[in-house]
PDB file of C-alpha atoms in Angstrom:
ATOM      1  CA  UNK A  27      90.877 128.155  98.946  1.00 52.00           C
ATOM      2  CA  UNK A  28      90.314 129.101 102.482  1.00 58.00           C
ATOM      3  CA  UNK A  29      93.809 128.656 103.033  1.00 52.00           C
ATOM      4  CA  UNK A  30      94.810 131.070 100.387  1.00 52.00           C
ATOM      5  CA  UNK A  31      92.168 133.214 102.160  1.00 57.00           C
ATOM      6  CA  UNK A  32      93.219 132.988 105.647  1.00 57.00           C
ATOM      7  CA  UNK A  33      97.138 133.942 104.179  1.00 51.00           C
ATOM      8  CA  UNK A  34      95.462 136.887 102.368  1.00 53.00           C
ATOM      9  CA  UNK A  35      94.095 138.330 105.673  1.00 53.00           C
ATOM     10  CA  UNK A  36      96.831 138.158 107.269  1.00 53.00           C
ATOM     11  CA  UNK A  37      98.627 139.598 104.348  1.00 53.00           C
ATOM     12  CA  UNK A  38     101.628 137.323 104.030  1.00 55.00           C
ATOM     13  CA  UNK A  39     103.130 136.142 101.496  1.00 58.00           C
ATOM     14  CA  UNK A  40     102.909 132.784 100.269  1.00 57.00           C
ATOM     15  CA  UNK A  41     105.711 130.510  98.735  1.00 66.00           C
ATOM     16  CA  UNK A  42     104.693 127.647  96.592  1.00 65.00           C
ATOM     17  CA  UNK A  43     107.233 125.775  94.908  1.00 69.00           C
ATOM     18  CA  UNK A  44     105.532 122.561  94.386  1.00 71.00           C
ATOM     19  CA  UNK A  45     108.895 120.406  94.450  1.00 76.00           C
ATOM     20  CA  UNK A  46     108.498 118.236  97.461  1.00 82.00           C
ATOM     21  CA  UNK A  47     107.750 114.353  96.981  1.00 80.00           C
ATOM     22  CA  UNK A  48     104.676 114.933  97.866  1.00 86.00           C
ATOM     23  CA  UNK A  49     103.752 117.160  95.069  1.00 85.00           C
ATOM     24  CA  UNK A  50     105.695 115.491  92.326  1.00 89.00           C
ATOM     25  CA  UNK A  51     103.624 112.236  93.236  1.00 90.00           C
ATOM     26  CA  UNK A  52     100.448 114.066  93.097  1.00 91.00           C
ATOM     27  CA  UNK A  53     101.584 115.739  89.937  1.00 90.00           C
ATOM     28  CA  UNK A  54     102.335 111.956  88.527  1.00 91.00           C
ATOM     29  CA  UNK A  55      99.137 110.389  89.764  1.00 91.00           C
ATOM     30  CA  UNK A  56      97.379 113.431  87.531  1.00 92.00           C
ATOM     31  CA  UNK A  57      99.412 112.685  84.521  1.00 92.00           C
ATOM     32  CA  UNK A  58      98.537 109.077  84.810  1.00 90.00           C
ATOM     33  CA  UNK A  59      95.435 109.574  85.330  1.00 92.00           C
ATOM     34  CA  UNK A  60      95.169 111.621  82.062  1.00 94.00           C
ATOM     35  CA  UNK A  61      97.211 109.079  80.319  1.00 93.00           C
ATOM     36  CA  UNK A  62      94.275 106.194  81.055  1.00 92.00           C
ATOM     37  CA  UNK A  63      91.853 108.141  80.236  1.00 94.00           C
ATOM     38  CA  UNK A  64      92.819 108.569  76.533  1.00 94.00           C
ATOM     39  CA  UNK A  65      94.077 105.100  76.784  1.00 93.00           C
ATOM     40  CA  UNK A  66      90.271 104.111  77.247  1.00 94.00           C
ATOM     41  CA  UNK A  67      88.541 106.572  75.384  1.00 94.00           C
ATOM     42  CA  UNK A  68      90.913 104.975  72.269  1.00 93.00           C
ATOM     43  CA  UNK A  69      89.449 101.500  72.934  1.00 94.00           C
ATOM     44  CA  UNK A  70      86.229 102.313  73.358  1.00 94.00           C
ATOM     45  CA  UNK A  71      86.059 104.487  70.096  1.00 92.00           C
ATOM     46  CA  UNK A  72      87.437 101.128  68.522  1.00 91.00           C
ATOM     47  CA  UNK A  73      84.822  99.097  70.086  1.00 92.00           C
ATOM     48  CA  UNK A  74      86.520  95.563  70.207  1.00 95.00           C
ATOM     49  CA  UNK A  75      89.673  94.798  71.000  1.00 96.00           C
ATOM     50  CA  UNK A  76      92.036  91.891  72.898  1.00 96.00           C
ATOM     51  CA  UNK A  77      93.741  91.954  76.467  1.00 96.00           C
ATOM     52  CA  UNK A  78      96.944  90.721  77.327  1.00 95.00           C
ATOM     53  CA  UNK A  79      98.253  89.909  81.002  1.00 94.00           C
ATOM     54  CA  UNK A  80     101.275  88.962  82.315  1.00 91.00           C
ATOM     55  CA  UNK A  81     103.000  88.910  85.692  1.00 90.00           C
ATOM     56  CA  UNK A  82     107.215  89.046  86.903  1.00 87.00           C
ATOM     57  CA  UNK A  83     108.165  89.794  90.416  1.00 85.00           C
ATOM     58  CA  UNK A  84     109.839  93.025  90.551  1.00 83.00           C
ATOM     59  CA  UNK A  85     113.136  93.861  93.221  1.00 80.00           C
ATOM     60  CA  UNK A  86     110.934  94.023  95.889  1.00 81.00           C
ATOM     61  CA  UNK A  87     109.870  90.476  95.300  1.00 80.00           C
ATOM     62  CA  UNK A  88     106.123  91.438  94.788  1.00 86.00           C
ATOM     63  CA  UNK A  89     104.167  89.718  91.852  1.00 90.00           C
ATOM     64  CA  UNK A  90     103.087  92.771  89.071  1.00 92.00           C
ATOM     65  CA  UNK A  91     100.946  91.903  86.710  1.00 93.00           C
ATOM     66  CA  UNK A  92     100.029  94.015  83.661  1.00 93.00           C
ATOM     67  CA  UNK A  93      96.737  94.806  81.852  1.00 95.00           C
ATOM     68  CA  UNK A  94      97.969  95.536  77.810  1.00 95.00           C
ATOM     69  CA  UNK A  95      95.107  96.366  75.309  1.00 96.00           C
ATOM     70  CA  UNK A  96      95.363  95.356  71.758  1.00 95.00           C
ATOM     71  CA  UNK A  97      92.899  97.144  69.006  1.00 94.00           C
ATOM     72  CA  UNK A  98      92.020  98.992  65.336  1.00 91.00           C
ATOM     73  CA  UNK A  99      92.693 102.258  65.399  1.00 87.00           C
ATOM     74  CA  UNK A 100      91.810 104.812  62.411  1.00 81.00           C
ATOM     75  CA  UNK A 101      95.434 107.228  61.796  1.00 81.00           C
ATOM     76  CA  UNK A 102      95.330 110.752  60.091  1.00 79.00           C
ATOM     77  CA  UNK A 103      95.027 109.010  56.916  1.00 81.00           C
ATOM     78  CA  UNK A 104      91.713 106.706  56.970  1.00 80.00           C
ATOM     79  CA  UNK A 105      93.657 104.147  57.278  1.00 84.00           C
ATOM     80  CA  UNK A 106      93.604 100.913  59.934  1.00 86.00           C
ATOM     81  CA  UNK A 107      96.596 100.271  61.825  1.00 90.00           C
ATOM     82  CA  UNK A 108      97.002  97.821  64.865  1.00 91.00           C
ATOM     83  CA  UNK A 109      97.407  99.641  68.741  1.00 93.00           C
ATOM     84  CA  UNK A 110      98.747  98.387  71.224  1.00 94.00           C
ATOM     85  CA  UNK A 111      98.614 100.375  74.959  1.00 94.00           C
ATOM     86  CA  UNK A 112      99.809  99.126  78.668  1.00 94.00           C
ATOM     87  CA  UNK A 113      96.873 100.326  80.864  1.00 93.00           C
ATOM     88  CA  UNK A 114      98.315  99.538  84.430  1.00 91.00           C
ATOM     89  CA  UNK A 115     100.479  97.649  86.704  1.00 90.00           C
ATOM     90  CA  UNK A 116      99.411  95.998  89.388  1.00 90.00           C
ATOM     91  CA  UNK A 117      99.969  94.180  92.649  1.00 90.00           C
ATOM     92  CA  UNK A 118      98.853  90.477  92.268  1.00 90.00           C
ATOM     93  CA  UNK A 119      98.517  88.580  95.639  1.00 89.00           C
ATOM     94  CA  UNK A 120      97.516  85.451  94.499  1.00 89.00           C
ATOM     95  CA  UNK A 121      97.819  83.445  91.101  1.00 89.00           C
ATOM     96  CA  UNK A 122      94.779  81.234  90.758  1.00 93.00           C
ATOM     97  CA  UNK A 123      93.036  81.573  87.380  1.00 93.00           C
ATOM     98  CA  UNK A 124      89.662  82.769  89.366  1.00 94.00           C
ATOM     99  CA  UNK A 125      91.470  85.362  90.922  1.00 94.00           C
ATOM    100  CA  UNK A 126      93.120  86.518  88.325  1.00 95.00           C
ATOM    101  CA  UNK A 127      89.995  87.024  86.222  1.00 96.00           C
ATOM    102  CA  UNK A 128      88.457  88.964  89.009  1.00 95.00           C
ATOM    103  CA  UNK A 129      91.164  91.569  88.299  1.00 94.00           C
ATOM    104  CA  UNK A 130      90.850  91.490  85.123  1.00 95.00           C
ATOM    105  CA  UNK A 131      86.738  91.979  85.130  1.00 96.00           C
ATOM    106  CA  UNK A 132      87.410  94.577  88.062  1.00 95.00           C
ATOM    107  CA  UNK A 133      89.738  96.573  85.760  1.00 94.00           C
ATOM    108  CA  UNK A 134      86.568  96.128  82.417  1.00 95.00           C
ATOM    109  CA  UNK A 135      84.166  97.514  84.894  1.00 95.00           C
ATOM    110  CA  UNK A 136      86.503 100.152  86.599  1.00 94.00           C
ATOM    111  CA  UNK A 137      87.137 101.748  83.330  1.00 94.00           C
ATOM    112  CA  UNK A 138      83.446 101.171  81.876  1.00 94.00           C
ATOM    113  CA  UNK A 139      84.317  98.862  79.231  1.00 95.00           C
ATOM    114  CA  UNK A 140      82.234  95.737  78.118  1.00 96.00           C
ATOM    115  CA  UNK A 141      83.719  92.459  78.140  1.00 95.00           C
ATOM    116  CA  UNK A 142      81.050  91.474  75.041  1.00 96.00           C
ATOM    117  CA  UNK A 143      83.394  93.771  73.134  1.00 96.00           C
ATOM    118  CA  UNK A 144      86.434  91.829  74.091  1.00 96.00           C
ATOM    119  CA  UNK A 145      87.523  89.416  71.136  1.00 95.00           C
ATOM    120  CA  UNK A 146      90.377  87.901  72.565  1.00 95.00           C
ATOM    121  CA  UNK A 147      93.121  87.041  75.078  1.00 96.00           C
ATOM    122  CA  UNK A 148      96.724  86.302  75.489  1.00 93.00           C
ATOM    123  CA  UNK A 149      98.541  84.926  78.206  1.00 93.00           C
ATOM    124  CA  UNK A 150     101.012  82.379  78.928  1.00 90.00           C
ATOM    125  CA  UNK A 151     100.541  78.901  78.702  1.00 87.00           C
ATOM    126  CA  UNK A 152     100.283  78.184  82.651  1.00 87.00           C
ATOM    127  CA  UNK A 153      97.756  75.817  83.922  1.00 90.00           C
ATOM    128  CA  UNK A 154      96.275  79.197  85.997  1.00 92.00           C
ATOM    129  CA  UNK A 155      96.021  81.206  82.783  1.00 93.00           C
ATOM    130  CA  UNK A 156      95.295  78.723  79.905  1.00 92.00           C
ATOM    131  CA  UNK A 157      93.914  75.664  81.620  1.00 92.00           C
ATOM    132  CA  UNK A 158      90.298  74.619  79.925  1.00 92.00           C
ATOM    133  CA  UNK A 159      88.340  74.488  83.360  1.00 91.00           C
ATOM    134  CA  UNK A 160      89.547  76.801  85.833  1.00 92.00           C
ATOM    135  CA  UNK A 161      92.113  78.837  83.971  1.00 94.00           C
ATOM    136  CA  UNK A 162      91.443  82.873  83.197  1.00 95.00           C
ATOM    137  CA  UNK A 163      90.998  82.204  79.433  1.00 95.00           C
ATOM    138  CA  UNK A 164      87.867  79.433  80.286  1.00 96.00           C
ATOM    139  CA  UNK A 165      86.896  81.948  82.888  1.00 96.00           C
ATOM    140  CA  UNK A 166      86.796  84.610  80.800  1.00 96.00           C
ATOM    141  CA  UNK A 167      85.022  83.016  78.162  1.00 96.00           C
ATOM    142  CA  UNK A 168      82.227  81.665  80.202  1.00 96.00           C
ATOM    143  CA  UNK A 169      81.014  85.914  79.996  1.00 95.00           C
ATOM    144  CA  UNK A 170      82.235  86.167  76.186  1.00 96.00           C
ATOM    145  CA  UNK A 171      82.860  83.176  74.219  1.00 96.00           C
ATOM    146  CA  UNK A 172      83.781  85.625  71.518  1.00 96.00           C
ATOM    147  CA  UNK A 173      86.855  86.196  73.763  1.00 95.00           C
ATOM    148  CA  UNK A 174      89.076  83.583  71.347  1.00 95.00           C
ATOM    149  CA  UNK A 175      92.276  82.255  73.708  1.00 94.00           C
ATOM    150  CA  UNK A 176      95.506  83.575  71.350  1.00 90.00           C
ATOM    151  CA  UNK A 177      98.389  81.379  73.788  1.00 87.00           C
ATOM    152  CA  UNK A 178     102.206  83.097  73.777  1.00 82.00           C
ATOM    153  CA  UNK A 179     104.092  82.083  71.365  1.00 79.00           C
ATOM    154  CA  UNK A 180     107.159  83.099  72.682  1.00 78.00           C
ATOM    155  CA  UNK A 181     106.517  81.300  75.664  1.00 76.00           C
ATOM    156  CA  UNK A 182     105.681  77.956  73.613  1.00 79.00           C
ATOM    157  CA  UNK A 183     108.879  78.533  72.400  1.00 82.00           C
ATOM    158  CA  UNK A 184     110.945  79.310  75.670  1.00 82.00           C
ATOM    159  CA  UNK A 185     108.768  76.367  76.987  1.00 80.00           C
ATOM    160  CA  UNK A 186     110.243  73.985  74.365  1.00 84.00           C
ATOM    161  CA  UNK A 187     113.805  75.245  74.369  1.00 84.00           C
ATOM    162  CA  UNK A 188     114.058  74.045  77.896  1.00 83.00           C
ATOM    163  CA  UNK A 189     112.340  71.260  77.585  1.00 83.00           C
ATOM    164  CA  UNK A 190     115.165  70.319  74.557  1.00 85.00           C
ATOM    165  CA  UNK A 191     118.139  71.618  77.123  1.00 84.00           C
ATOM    166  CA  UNK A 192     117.231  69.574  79.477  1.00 86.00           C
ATOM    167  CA  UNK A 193     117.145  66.597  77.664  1.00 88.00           C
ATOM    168  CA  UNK A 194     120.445  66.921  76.782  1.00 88.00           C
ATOM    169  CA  UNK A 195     123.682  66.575  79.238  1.00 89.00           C
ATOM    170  CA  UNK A 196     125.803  69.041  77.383  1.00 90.00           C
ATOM    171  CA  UNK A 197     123.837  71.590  76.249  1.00 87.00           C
ATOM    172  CA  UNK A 198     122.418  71.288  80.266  1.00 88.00           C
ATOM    173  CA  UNK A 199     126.098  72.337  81.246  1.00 91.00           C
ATOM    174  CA  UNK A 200     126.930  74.521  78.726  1.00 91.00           C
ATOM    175  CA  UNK A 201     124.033  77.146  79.985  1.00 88.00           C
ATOM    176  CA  UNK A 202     124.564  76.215  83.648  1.00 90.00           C
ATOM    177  CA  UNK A 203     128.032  77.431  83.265  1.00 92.00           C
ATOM    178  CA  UNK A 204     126.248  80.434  81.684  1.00 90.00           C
ATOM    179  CA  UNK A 205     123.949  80.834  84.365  1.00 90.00           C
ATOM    180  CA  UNK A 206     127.332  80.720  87.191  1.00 93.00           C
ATOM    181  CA  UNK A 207     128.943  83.189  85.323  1.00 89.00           C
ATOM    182  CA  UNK A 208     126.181  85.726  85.142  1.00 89.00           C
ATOM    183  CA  UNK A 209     124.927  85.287  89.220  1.00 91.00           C
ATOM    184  CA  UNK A 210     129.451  85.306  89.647  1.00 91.00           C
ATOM    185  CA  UNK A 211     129.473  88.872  88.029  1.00 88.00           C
ATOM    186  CA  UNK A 212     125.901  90.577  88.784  1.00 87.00           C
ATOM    187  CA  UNK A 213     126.180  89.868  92.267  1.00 89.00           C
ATOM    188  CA  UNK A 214     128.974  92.082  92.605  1.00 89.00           C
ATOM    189  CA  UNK A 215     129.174  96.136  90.912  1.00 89.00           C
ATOM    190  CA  UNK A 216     132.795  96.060  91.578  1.00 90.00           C
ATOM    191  CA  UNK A 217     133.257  92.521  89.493  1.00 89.00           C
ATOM    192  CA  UNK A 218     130.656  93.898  86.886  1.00 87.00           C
ATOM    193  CA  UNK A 219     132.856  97.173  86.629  1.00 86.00           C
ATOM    194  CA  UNK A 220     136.211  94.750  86.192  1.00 86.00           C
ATOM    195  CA  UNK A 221     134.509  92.606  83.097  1.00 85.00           C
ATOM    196  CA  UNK A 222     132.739  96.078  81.713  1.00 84.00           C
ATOM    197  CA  UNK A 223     136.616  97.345  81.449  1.00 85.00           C
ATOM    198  CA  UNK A 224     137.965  93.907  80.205  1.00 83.00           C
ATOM    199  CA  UNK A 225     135.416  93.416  77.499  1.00 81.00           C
ATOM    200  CA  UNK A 226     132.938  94.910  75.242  1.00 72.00           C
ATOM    201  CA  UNK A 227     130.953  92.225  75.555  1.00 65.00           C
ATOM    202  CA  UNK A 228     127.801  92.141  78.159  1.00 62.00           C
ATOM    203  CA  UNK A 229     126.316  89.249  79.811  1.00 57.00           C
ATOM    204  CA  UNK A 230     122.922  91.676  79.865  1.00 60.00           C
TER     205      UNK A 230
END
């Protein structure tokens, strides 16, 4: 405001166009920011609902883990229907269960909700995230035991399809080949350009 004022007084005139980086990030952060908000107020209307986390390292070779929320949600017509909404990404620096579940019970108390209303959690089946002592679910549970443990099942899965590769020789060097051919191609744009006019098919 005094800006505005001080460019009043002097009577010039001002020019605000709002399309630097700077301003598109702070019009962003504002969006997001409105985004989470409805996000929470959602959950906490429902009352109880589950968290999911899991974590990938991203180009830049950082860790980013993500905080999903799972919950009942009345639609136009009365009726119940499952939601599911990402809440945030963030940075993880380190990967021990009790470290983990400080982000998680930092994120519960950022946003004001209660971890007695939390009925359950997924996560991978990693000794840091499902391990009965010091893993987050055991963690977790020591503040809720209501919090039931729900384990990936699509990680079981990808878990035991290795396991089964591996076992065997052939299969083994079928998908190594696989592997070869993929780092061979995606390594360089102008070989990926070459087998993207050569074939329909995509190794994506």
């Amino acid at each position: 405001m005094h800006l505005i004022a001080k460019h009043q007084e002097e009577e010039k005139r001002m020019q605000a166009h709002y399309l630097s980086w700077k301003s598109q990030n702070e019009f962003i952060m504002e969006c997001g920011k409105l985004v989470v908000q409805e996000v929470i107020r959602e959950i906490k209307k429902s009352m109880y609902f589950t968290i999911f986390t899991d974590s990938t390292t991203d180009s830049s070779h950082s860790e980013q883990i993500t905080f999903v929320f799972r919950f009942l949600h009345f639609n136009d017509n009365q009726l119940l229907e499952v939601k599911e909404r990402f809440l945030k990404l963030e940075e993880l620096e380190k990967k021990k269960g009790s470290d983990i579940t400080t982000l998680i019970l930092n994120v519960f108390e950022k946003n004001e909700l209660d971890i007695k209303n939390c009925r359950g959690q997924g996560y991978d089946n990693g000794a840091n995230m499902a391990g009965i002592c010091n893993g987050v679910q055991a963690l977790i549970r020591q503040n809720n035991p209501l919090a039931i443990f729900i384990p990936c099942s699509a990680h079981s899965l990808s878990l035991c399809a290795v396991h089964a590769i591996e076992s065997s020789a052939p299969a083994k060097s079928y998908f190594g080949n696989i592997q070869k051919l993929y780092n061979l191609f995606s390594s360089s744009r102008v070989r990926w350009i070459i087998l993207q006019k050569e074939t329909s098919q995509s190794l994506h």
